[in-house]
PDB file of C-alpha atoms in Angstrom:
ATOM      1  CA  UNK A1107     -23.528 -19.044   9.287  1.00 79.00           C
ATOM      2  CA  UNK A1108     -20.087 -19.517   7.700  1.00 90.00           C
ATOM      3  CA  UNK A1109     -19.940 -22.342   5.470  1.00 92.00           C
ATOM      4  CA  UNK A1110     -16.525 -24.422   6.493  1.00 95.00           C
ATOM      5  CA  UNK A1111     -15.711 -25.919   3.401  1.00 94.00           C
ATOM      6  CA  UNK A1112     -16.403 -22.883   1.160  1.00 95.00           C
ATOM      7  CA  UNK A1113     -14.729 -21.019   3.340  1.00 95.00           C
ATOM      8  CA  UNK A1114     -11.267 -22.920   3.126  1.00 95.00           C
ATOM      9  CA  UNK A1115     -11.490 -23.371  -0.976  1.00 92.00           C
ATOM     10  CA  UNK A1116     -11.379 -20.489  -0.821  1.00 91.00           C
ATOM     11  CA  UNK A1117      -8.779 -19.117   1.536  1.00 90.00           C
ATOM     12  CA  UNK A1118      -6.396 -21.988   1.529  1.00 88.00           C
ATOM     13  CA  UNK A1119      -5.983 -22.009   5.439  1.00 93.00           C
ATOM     14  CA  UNK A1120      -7.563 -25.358   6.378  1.00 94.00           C
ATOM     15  CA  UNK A1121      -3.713 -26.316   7.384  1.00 94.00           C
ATOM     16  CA  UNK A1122      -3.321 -23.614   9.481  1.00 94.00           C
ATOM     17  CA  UNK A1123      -6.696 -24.081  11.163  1.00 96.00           C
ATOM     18  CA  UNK A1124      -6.058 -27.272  11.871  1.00 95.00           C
ATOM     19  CA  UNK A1125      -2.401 -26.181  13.419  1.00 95.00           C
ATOM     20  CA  UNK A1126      -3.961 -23.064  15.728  1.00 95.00           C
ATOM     21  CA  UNK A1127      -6.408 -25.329  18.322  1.00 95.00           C
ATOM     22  CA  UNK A1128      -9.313 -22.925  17.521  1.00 96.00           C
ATOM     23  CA  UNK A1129     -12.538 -23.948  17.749  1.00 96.00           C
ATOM     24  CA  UNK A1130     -14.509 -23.497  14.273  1.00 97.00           C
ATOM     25  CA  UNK A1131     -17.790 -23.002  16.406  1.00 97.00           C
ATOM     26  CA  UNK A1132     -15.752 -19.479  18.106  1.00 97.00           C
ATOM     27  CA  UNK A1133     -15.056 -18.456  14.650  1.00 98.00           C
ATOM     28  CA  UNK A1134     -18.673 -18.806  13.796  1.00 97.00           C
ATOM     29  CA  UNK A1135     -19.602 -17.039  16.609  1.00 97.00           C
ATOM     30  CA  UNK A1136     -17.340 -14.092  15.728  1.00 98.00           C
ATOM     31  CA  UNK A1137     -18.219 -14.120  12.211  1.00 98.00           C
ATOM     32  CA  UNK A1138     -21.251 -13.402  12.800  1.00 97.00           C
ATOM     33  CA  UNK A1139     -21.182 -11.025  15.944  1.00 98.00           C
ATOM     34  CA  UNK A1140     -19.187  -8.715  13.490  1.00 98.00           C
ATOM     35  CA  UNK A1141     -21.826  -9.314  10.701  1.00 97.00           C
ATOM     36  CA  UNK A1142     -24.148  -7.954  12.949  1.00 98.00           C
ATOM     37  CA  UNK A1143     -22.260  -5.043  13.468  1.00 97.00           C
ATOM     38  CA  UNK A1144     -21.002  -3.988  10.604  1.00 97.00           C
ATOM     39  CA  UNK A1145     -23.800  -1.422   9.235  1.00 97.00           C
ATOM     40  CA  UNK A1146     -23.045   0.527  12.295  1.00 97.00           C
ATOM     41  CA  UNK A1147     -18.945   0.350  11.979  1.00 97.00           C
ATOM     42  CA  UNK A1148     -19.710   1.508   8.260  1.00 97.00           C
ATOM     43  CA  UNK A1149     -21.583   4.093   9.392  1.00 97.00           C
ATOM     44  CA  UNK A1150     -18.881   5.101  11.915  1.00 96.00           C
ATOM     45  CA  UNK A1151     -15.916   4.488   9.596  1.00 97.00           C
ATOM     46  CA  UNK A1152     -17.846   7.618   6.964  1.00 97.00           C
ATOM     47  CA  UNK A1153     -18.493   9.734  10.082  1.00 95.00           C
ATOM     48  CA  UNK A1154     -14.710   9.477  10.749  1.00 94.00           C
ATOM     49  CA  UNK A1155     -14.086   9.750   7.179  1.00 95.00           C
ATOM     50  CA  UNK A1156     -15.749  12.964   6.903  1.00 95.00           C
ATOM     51  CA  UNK A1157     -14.760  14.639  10.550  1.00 91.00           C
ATOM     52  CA  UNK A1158     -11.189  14.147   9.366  1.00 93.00           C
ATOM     53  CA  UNK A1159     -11.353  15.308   6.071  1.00 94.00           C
ATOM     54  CA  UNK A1160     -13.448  18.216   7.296  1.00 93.00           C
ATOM     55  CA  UNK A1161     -10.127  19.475  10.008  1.00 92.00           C
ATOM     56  CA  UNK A1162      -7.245  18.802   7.357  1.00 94.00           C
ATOM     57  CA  UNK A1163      -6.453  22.162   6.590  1.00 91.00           C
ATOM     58  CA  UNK A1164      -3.289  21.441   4.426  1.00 93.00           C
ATOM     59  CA  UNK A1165      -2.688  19.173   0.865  1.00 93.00           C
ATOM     60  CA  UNK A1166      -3.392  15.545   0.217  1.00 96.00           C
ATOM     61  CA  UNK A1167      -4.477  13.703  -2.490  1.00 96.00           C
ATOM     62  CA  UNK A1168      -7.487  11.721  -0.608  1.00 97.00           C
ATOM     63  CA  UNK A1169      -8.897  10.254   2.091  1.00 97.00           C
ATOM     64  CA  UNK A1170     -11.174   6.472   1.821  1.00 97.00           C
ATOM     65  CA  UNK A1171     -12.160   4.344   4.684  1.00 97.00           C
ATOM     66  CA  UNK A1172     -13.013   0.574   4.838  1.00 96.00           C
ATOM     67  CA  UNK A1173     -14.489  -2.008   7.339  1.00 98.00           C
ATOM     68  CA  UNK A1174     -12.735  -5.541   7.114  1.00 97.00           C
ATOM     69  CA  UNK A1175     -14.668  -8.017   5.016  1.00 96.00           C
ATOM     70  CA  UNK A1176     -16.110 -10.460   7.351  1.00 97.00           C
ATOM     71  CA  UNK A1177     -14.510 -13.772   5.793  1.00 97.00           C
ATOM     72  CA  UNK A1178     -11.125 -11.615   5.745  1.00 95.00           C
ATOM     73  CA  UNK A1179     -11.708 -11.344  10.307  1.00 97.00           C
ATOM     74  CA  UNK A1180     -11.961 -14.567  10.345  1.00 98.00           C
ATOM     75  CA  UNK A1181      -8.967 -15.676   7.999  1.00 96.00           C
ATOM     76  CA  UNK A1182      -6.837 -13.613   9.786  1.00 96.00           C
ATOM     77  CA  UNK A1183      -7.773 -14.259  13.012  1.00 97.00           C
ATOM     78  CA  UNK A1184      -6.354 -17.820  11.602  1.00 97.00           C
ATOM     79  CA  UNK A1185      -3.387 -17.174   9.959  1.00 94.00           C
ATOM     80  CA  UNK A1186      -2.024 -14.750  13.242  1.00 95.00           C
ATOM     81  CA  UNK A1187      -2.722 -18.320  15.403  1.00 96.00           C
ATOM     82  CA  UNK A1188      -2.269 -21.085  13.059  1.00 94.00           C
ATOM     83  CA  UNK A1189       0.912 -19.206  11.123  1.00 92.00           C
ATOM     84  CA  UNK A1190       1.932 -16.376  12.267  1.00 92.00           C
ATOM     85  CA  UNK A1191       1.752 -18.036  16.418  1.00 93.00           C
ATOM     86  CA  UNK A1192       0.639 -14.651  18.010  1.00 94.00           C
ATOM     87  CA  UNK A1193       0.194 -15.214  21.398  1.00 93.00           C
ATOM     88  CA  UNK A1194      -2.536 -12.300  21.992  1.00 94.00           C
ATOM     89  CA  UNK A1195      -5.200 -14.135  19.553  1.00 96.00           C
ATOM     90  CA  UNK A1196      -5.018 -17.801  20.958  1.00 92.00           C
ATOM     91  CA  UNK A1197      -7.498 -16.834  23.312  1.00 95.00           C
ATOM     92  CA  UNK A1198      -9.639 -14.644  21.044  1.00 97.00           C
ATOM     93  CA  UNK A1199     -13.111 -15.126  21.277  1.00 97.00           C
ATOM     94  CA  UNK A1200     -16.890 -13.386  20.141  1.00 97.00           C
ATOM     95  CA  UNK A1201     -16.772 -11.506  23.818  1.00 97.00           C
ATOM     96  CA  UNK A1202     -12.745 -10.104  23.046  1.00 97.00           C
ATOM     97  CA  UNK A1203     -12.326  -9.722  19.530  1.00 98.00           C
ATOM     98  CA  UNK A1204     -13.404  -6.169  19.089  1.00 97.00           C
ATOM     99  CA  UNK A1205     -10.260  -5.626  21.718  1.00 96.00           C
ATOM    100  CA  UNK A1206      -7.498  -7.821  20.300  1.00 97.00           C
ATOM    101  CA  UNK A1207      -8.502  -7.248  16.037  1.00 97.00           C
ATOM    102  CA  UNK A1208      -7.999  -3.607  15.921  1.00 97.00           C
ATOM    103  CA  UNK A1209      -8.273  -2.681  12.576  1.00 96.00           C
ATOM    104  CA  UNK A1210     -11.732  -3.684  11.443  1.00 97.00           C
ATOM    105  CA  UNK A1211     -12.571  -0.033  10.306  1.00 97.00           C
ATOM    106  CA  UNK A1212      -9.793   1.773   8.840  1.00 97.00           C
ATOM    107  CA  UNK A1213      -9.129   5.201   7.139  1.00 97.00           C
ATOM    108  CA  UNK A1214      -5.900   6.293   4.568  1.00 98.00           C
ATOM    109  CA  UNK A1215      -4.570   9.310   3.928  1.00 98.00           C
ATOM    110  CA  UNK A1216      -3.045   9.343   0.288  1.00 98.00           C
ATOM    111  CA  UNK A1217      -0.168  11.938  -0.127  1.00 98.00           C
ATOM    112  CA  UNK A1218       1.869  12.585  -3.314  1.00 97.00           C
ATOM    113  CA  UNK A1219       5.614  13.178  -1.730  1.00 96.00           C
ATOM    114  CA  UNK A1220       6.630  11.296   1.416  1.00 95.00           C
ATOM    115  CA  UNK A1221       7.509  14.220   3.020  1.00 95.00           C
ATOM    116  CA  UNK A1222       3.713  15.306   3.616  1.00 96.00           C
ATOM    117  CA  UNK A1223       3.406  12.434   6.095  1.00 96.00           C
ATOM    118  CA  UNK A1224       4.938  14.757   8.481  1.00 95.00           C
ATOM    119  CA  UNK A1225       2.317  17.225   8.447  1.00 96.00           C
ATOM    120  CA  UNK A1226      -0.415  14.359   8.436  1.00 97.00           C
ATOM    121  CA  UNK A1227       1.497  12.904  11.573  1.00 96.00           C
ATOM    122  CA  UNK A1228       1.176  16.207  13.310  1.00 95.00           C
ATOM    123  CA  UNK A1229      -2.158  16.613  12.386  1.00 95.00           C
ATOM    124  CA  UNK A1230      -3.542  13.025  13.879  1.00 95.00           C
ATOM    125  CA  UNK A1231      -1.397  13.796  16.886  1.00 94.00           C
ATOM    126  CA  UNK A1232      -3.582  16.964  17.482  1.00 92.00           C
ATOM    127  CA  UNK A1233      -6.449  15.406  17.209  1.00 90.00           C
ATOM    128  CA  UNK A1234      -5.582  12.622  19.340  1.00 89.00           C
ATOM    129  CA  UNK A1235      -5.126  15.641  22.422  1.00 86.00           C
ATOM    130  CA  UNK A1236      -8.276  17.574  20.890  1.00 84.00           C
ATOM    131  CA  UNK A1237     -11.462  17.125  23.816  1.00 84.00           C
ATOM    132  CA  UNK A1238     -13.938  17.818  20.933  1.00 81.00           C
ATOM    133  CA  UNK A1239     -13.228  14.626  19.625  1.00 81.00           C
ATOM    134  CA  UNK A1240     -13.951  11.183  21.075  1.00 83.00           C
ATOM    135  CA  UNK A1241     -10.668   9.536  19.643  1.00 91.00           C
ATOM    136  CA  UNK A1242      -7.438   8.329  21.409  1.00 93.00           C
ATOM    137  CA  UNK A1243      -4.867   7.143  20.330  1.00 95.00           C
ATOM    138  CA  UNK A1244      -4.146   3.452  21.434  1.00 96.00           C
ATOM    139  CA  UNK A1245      -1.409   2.337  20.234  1.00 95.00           C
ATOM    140  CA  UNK A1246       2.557   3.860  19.640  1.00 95.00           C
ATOM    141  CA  UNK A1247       2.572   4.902  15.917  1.00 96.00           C
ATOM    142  CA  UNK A1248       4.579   2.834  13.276  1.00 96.00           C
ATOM    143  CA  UNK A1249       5.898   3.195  10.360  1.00 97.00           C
ATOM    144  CA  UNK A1250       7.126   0.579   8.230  1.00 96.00           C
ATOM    145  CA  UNK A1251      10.075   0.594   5.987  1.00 94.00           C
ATOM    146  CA  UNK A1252      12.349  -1.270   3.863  1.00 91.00           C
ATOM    147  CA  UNK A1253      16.008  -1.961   4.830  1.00 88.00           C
ATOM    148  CA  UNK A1254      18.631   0.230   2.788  1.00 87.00           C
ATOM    149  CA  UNK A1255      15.683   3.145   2.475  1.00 91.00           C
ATOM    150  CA  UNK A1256      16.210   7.129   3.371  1.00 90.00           C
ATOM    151  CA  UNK A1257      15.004   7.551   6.663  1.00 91.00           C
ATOM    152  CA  UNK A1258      12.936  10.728   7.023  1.00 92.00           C
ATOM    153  CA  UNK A1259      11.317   9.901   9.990  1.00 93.00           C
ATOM    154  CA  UNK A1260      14.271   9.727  12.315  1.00 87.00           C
ATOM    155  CA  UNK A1261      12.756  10.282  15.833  1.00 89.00           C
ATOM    156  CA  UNK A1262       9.589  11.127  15.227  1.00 92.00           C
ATOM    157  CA  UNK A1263       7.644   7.826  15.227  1.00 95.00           C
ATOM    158  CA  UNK A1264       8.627   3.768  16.198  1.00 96.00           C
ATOM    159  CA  UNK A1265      10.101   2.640  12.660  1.00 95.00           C
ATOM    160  CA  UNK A1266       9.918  -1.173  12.034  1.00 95.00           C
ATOM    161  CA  UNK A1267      12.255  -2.560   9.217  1.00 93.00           C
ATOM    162  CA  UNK A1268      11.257  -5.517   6.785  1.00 86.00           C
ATOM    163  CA  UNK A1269      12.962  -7.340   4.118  1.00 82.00           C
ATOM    164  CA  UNK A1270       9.256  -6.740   1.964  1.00 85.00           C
ATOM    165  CA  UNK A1271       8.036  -4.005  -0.592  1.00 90.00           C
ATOM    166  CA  UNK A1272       5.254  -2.631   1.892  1.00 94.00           C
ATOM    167  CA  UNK A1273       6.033   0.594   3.213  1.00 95.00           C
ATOM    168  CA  UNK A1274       3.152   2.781   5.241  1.00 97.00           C
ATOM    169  CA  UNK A1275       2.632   4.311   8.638  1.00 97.00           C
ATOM    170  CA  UNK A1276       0.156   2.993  11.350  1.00 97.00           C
ATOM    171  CA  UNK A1277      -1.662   4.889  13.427  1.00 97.00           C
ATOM    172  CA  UNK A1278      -4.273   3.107  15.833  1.00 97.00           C
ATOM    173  CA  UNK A1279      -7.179   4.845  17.449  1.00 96.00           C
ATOM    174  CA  UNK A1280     -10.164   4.070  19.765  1.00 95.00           C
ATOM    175  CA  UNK A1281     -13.617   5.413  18.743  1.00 91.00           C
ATOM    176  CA  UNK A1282     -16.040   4.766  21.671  1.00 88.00           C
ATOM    177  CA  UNK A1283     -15.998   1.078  22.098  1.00 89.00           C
ATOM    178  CA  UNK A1284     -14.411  -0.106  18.417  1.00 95.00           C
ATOM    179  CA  UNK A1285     -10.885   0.750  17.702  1.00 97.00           C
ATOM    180  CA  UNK A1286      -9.997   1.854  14.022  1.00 97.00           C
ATOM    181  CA  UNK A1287      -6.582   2.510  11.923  1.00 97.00           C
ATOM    182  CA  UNK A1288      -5.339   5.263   9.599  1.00 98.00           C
ATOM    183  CA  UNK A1289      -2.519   4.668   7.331  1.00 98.00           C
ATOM    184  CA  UNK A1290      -0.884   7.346   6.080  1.00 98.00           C
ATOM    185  CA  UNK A1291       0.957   6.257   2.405  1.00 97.00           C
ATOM    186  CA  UNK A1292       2.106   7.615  -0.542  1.00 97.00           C
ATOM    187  CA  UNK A1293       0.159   7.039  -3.909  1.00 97.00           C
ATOM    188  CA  UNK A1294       3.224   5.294  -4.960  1.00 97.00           C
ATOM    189  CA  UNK A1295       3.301   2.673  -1.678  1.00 97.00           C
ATOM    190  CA  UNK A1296      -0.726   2.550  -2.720  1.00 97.00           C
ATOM    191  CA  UNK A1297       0.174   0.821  -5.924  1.00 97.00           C
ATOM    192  CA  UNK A1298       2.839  -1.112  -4.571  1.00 96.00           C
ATOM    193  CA  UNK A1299       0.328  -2.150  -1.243  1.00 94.00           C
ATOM    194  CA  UNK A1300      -2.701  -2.988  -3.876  1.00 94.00           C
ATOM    195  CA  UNK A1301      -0.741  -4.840  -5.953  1.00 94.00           C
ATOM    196  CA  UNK A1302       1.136  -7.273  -3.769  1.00 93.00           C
ATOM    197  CA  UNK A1303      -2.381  -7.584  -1.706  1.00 89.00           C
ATOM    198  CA  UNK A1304      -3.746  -8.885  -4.827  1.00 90.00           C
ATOM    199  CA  UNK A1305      -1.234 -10.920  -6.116  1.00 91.00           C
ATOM    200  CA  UNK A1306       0.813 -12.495  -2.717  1.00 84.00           C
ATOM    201  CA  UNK A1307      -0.262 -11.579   0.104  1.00 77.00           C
ATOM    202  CA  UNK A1308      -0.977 -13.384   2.212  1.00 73.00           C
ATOM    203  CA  UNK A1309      -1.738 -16.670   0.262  1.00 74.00           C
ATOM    204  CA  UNK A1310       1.102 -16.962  -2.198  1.00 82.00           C
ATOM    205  CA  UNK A1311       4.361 -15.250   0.164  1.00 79.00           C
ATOM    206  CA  UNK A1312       6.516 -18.287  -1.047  1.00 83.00           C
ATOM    207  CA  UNK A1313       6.122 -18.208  -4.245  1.00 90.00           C
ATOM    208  CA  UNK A1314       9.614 -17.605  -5.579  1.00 91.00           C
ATOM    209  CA  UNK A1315       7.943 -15.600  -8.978  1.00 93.00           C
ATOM    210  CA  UNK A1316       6.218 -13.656  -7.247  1.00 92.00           C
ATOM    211  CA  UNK A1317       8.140 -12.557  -4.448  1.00 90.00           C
ATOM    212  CA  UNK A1318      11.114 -11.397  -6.927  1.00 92.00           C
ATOM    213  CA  UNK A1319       8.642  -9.307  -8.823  1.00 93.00           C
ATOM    214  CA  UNK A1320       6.483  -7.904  -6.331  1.00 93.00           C
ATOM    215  CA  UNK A1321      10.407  -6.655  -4.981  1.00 92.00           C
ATOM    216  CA  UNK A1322      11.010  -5.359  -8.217  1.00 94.00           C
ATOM    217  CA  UNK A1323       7.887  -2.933  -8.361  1.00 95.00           C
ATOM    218  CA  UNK A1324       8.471  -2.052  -5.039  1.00 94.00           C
ATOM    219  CA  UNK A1325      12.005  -0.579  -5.709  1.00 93.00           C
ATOM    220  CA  UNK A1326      10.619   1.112  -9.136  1.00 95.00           C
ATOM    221  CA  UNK A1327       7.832   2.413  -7.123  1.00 95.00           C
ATOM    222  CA  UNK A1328      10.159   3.785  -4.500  1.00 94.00           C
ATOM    223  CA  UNK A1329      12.362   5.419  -6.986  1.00 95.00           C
ATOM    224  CA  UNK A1330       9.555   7.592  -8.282  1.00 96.00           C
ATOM    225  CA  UNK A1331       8.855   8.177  -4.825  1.00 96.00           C
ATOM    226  CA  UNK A1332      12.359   9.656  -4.416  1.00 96.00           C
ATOM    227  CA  UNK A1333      11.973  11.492  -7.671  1.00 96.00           C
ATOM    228  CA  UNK A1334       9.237  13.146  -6.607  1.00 96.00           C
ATOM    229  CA  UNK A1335      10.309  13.963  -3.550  1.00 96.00           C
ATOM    230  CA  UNK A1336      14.124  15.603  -5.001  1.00 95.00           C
ATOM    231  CA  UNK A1337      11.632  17.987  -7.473  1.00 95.00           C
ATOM    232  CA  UNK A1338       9.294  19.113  -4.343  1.00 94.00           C
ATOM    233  CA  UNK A1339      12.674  19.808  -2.370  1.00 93.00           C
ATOM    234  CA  UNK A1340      14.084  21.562  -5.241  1.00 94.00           C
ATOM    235  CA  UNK A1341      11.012  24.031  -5.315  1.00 94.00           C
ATOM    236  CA  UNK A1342      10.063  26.912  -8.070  1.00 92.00           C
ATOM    237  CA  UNK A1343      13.012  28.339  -7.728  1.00 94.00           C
ATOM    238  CA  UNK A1344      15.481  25.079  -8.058  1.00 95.00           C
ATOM    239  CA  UNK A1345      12.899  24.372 -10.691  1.00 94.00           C
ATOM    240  CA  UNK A1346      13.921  26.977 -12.914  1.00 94.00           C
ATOM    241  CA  UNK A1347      17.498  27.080 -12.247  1.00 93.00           C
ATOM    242  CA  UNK A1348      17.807  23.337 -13.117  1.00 93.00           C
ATOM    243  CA  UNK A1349      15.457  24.714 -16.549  1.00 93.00           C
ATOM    244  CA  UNK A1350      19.171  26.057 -18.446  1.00 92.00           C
ATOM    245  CA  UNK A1351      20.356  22.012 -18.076  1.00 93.00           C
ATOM    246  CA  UNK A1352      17.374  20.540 -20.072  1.00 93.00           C
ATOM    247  CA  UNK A1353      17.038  23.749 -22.448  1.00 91.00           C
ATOM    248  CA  UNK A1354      18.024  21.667 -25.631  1.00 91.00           C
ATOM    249  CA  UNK A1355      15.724  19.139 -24.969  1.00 91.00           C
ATOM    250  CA  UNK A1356      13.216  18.830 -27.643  1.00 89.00           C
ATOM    251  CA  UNK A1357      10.098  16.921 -28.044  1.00 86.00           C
ATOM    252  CA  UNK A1358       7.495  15.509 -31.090  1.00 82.00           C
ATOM    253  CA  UNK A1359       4.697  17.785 -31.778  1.00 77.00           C
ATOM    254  CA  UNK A1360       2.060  15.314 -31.702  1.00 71.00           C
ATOM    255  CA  UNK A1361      -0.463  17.479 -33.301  1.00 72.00           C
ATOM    256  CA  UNK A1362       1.507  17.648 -35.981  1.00 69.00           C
ATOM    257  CA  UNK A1363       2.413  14.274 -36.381  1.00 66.00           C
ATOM    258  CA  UNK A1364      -1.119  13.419 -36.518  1.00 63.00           C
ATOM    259  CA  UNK A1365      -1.867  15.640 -39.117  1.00 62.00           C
ATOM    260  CA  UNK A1366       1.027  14.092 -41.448  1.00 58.00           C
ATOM    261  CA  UNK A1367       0.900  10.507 -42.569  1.00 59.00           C
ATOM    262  CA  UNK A1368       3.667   8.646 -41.743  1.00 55.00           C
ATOM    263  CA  UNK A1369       6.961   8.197 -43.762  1.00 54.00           C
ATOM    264  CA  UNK A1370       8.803   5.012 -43.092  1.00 51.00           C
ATOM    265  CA  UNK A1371      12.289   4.814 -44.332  1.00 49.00           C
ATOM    266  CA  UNK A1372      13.488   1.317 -45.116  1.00 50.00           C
ATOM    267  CA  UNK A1373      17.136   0.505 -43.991  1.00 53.00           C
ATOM    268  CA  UNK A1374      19.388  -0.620 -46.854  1.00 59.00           C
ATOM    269  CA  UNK A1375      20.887  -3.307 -46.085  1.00 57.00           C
ATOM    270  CA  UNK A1376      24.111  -4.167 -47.003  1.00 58.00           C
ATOM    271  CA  UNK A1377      24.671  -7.162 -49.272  1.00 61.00           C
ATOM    272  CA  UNK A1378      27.392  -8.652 -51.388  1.00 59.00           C
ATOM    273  CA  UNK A1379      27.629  -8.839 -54.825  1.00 61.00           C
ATOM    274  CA  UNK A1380      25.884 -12.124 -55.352  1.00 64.00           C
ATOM    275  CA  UNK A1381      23.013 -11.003 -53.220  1.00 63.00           C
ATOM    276  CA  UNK A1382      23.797 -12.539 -49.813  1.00 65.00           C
ATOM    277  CA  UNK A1383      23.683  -9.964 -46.470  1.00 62.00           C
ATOM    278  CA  UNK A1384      26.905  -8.554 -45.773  1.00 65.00           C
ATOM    279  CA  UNK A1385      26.224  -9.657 -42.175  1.00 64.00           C
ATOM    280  CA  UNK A1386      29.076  -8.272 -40.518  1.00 65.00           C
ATOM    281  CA  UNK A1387      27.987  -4.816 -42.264  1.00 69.00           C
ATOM    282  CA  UNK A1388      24.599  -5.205 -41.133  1.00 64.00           C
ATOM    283  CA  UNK A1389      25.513  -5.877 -37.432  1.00 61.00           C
ATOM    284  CA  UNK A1390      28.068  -2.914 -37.814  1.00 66.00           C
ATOM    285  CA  UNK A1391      25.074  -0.450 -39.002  1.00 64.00           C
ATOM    286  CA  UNK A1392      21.922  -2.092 -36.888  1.00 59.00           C
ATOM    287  CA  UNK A1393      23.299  -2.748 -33.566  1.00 58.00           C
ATOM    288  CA  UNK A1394      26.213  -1.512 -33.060  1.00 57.00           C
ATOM    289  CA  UNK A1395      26.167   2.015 -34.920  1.00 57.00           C
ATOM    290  CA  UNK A1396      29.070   1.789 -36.814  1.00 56.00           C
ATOM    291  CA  UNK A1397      29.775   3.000 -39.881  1.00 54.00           C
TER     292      UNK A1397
END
């Protein structure tokens, strides 16, 4: 039984329910129909876990899975009719859901440099035509991007542009009657996706703070990105010819500096004769390097 005023303290969606026509009594119903089922999707979501961890063949940092939080079903299935208007949910009910909410078990591939989603895209696609498995693939894959980002997906899968920090591709599948999704994400768009999850999305998306600096990590996340992906592209070999540019470079030996105490120079500062800071001196010598 899902308690109804519990239940919107804490998700802030009573508005929204109140704007989508559904019926608290269906949600109920669904909530716990799914309840029900989760120890099985668990189950299912490690078995898939492990048979594709078990095929990759090539580099990536890791693999997870997840089933949806029960209270999370249901205050989506709110927000997509109450908010968000999409039409396939209005008529969602305990006897469709499992159809229409698709990713209620999920599985992400980690990778370090974007460019390794093309070998994971490959890879899914294979299994996806593979007999040994029971997986299809139900859905066209995504992949979502930022406006004004390098594009190195061009043709290869449906690209959807957004104004927001989240960028990841989407890759739905059907595993005998429940349907499940793999993203495929850098470590980098991990941060960026964890962060804004916990901080914005989806309860606080107008809240002017945070919107400007969940857009600010997302740029400084997708310039490492980019930095990691010019070093992989340069290789061993670019590697070490770009070595005779940073040759002078020189760093603390921090061994040694913990071994010797610490010798703080004081500044003199520059004063008149009757004792007052020369200020103009001062600002000449502190901040602007003069003199």
């Amino acid at each position: 039984m899902l308690d109804q005023e519990k239940f919107f303290n804490t998700y802030k969606v009573q508005e929204a329910f109140e704007d989508s026509g559904l019926s608290w009594d269906t949600l109920e119903k669904i909530y716990d129909d799914y309840k029900s089922r989760l120890p099985e999707m668990k189950k299912m979501a490690d078995h898939l876990q492990e048979e594709i961890s078990k095929e990759i063949d090539f580099h990536v940092h890791s693999i997870h899975n997840r089933c949806k939080n029960p209270e999370h079903l249901i205050e989506k299935i709110i927000r997509k009719v109450g908010v968000e208007k999409r039409q396939k949910y209005k008529s969602i009910n305990e006897k469709n859901y499992l159809r229409i909410v698709r990713d209620l078990m999920g599985v992400r591939i980690l990778i370090l440099s974007k460019e390794e989603w093309r070998t994971v895209h490959d890879f899914l696609l294979k299994v996806d035509e593979d007999p040994r498995y029971d997986i299809c693939m139900a859905e066209m894959p995504r992949a979502y991007i930022r406006y004004g980002d390098r594009d190195i997906f061009n043709y290869t899968i449906h690209k959807e542009y957004t104004d927001k920090g989240y960028r990841s591709q989407h890759y739905i599948f059907k595993y005998k009657e429940y349907y499940f999704e793999v993203q495929v994400r850098t470590i980098a768009e991990e941060v960026y996706a964890e962060f804004d999850h916990y901080v914005k999305y989806p309860y606080r998306e107008n809240n002017h703070f945070l919107k400007r600096y969940t857009g600010v990590v997302a740029e400084l996340l997708n310039s490492v990105d980019e930095i990691i992906s010019t070093c992989f592209q340069f290789g061993e070999e670019g590697w070490f010819d770009m070595e005779k540019y940073f040759a002078q470079d020189s760093y603390s030996d921090l061994e040694r500096m913990s071994k010797e105490p610490h010798k703080r120079e004081q500044e003199q500062i520059p004063r008149a004769k009757d004792g007052v800071i020369d200020a103009g001196s001062y600002m000449n010598r502190m901040i602007l390097r003069k003199g």
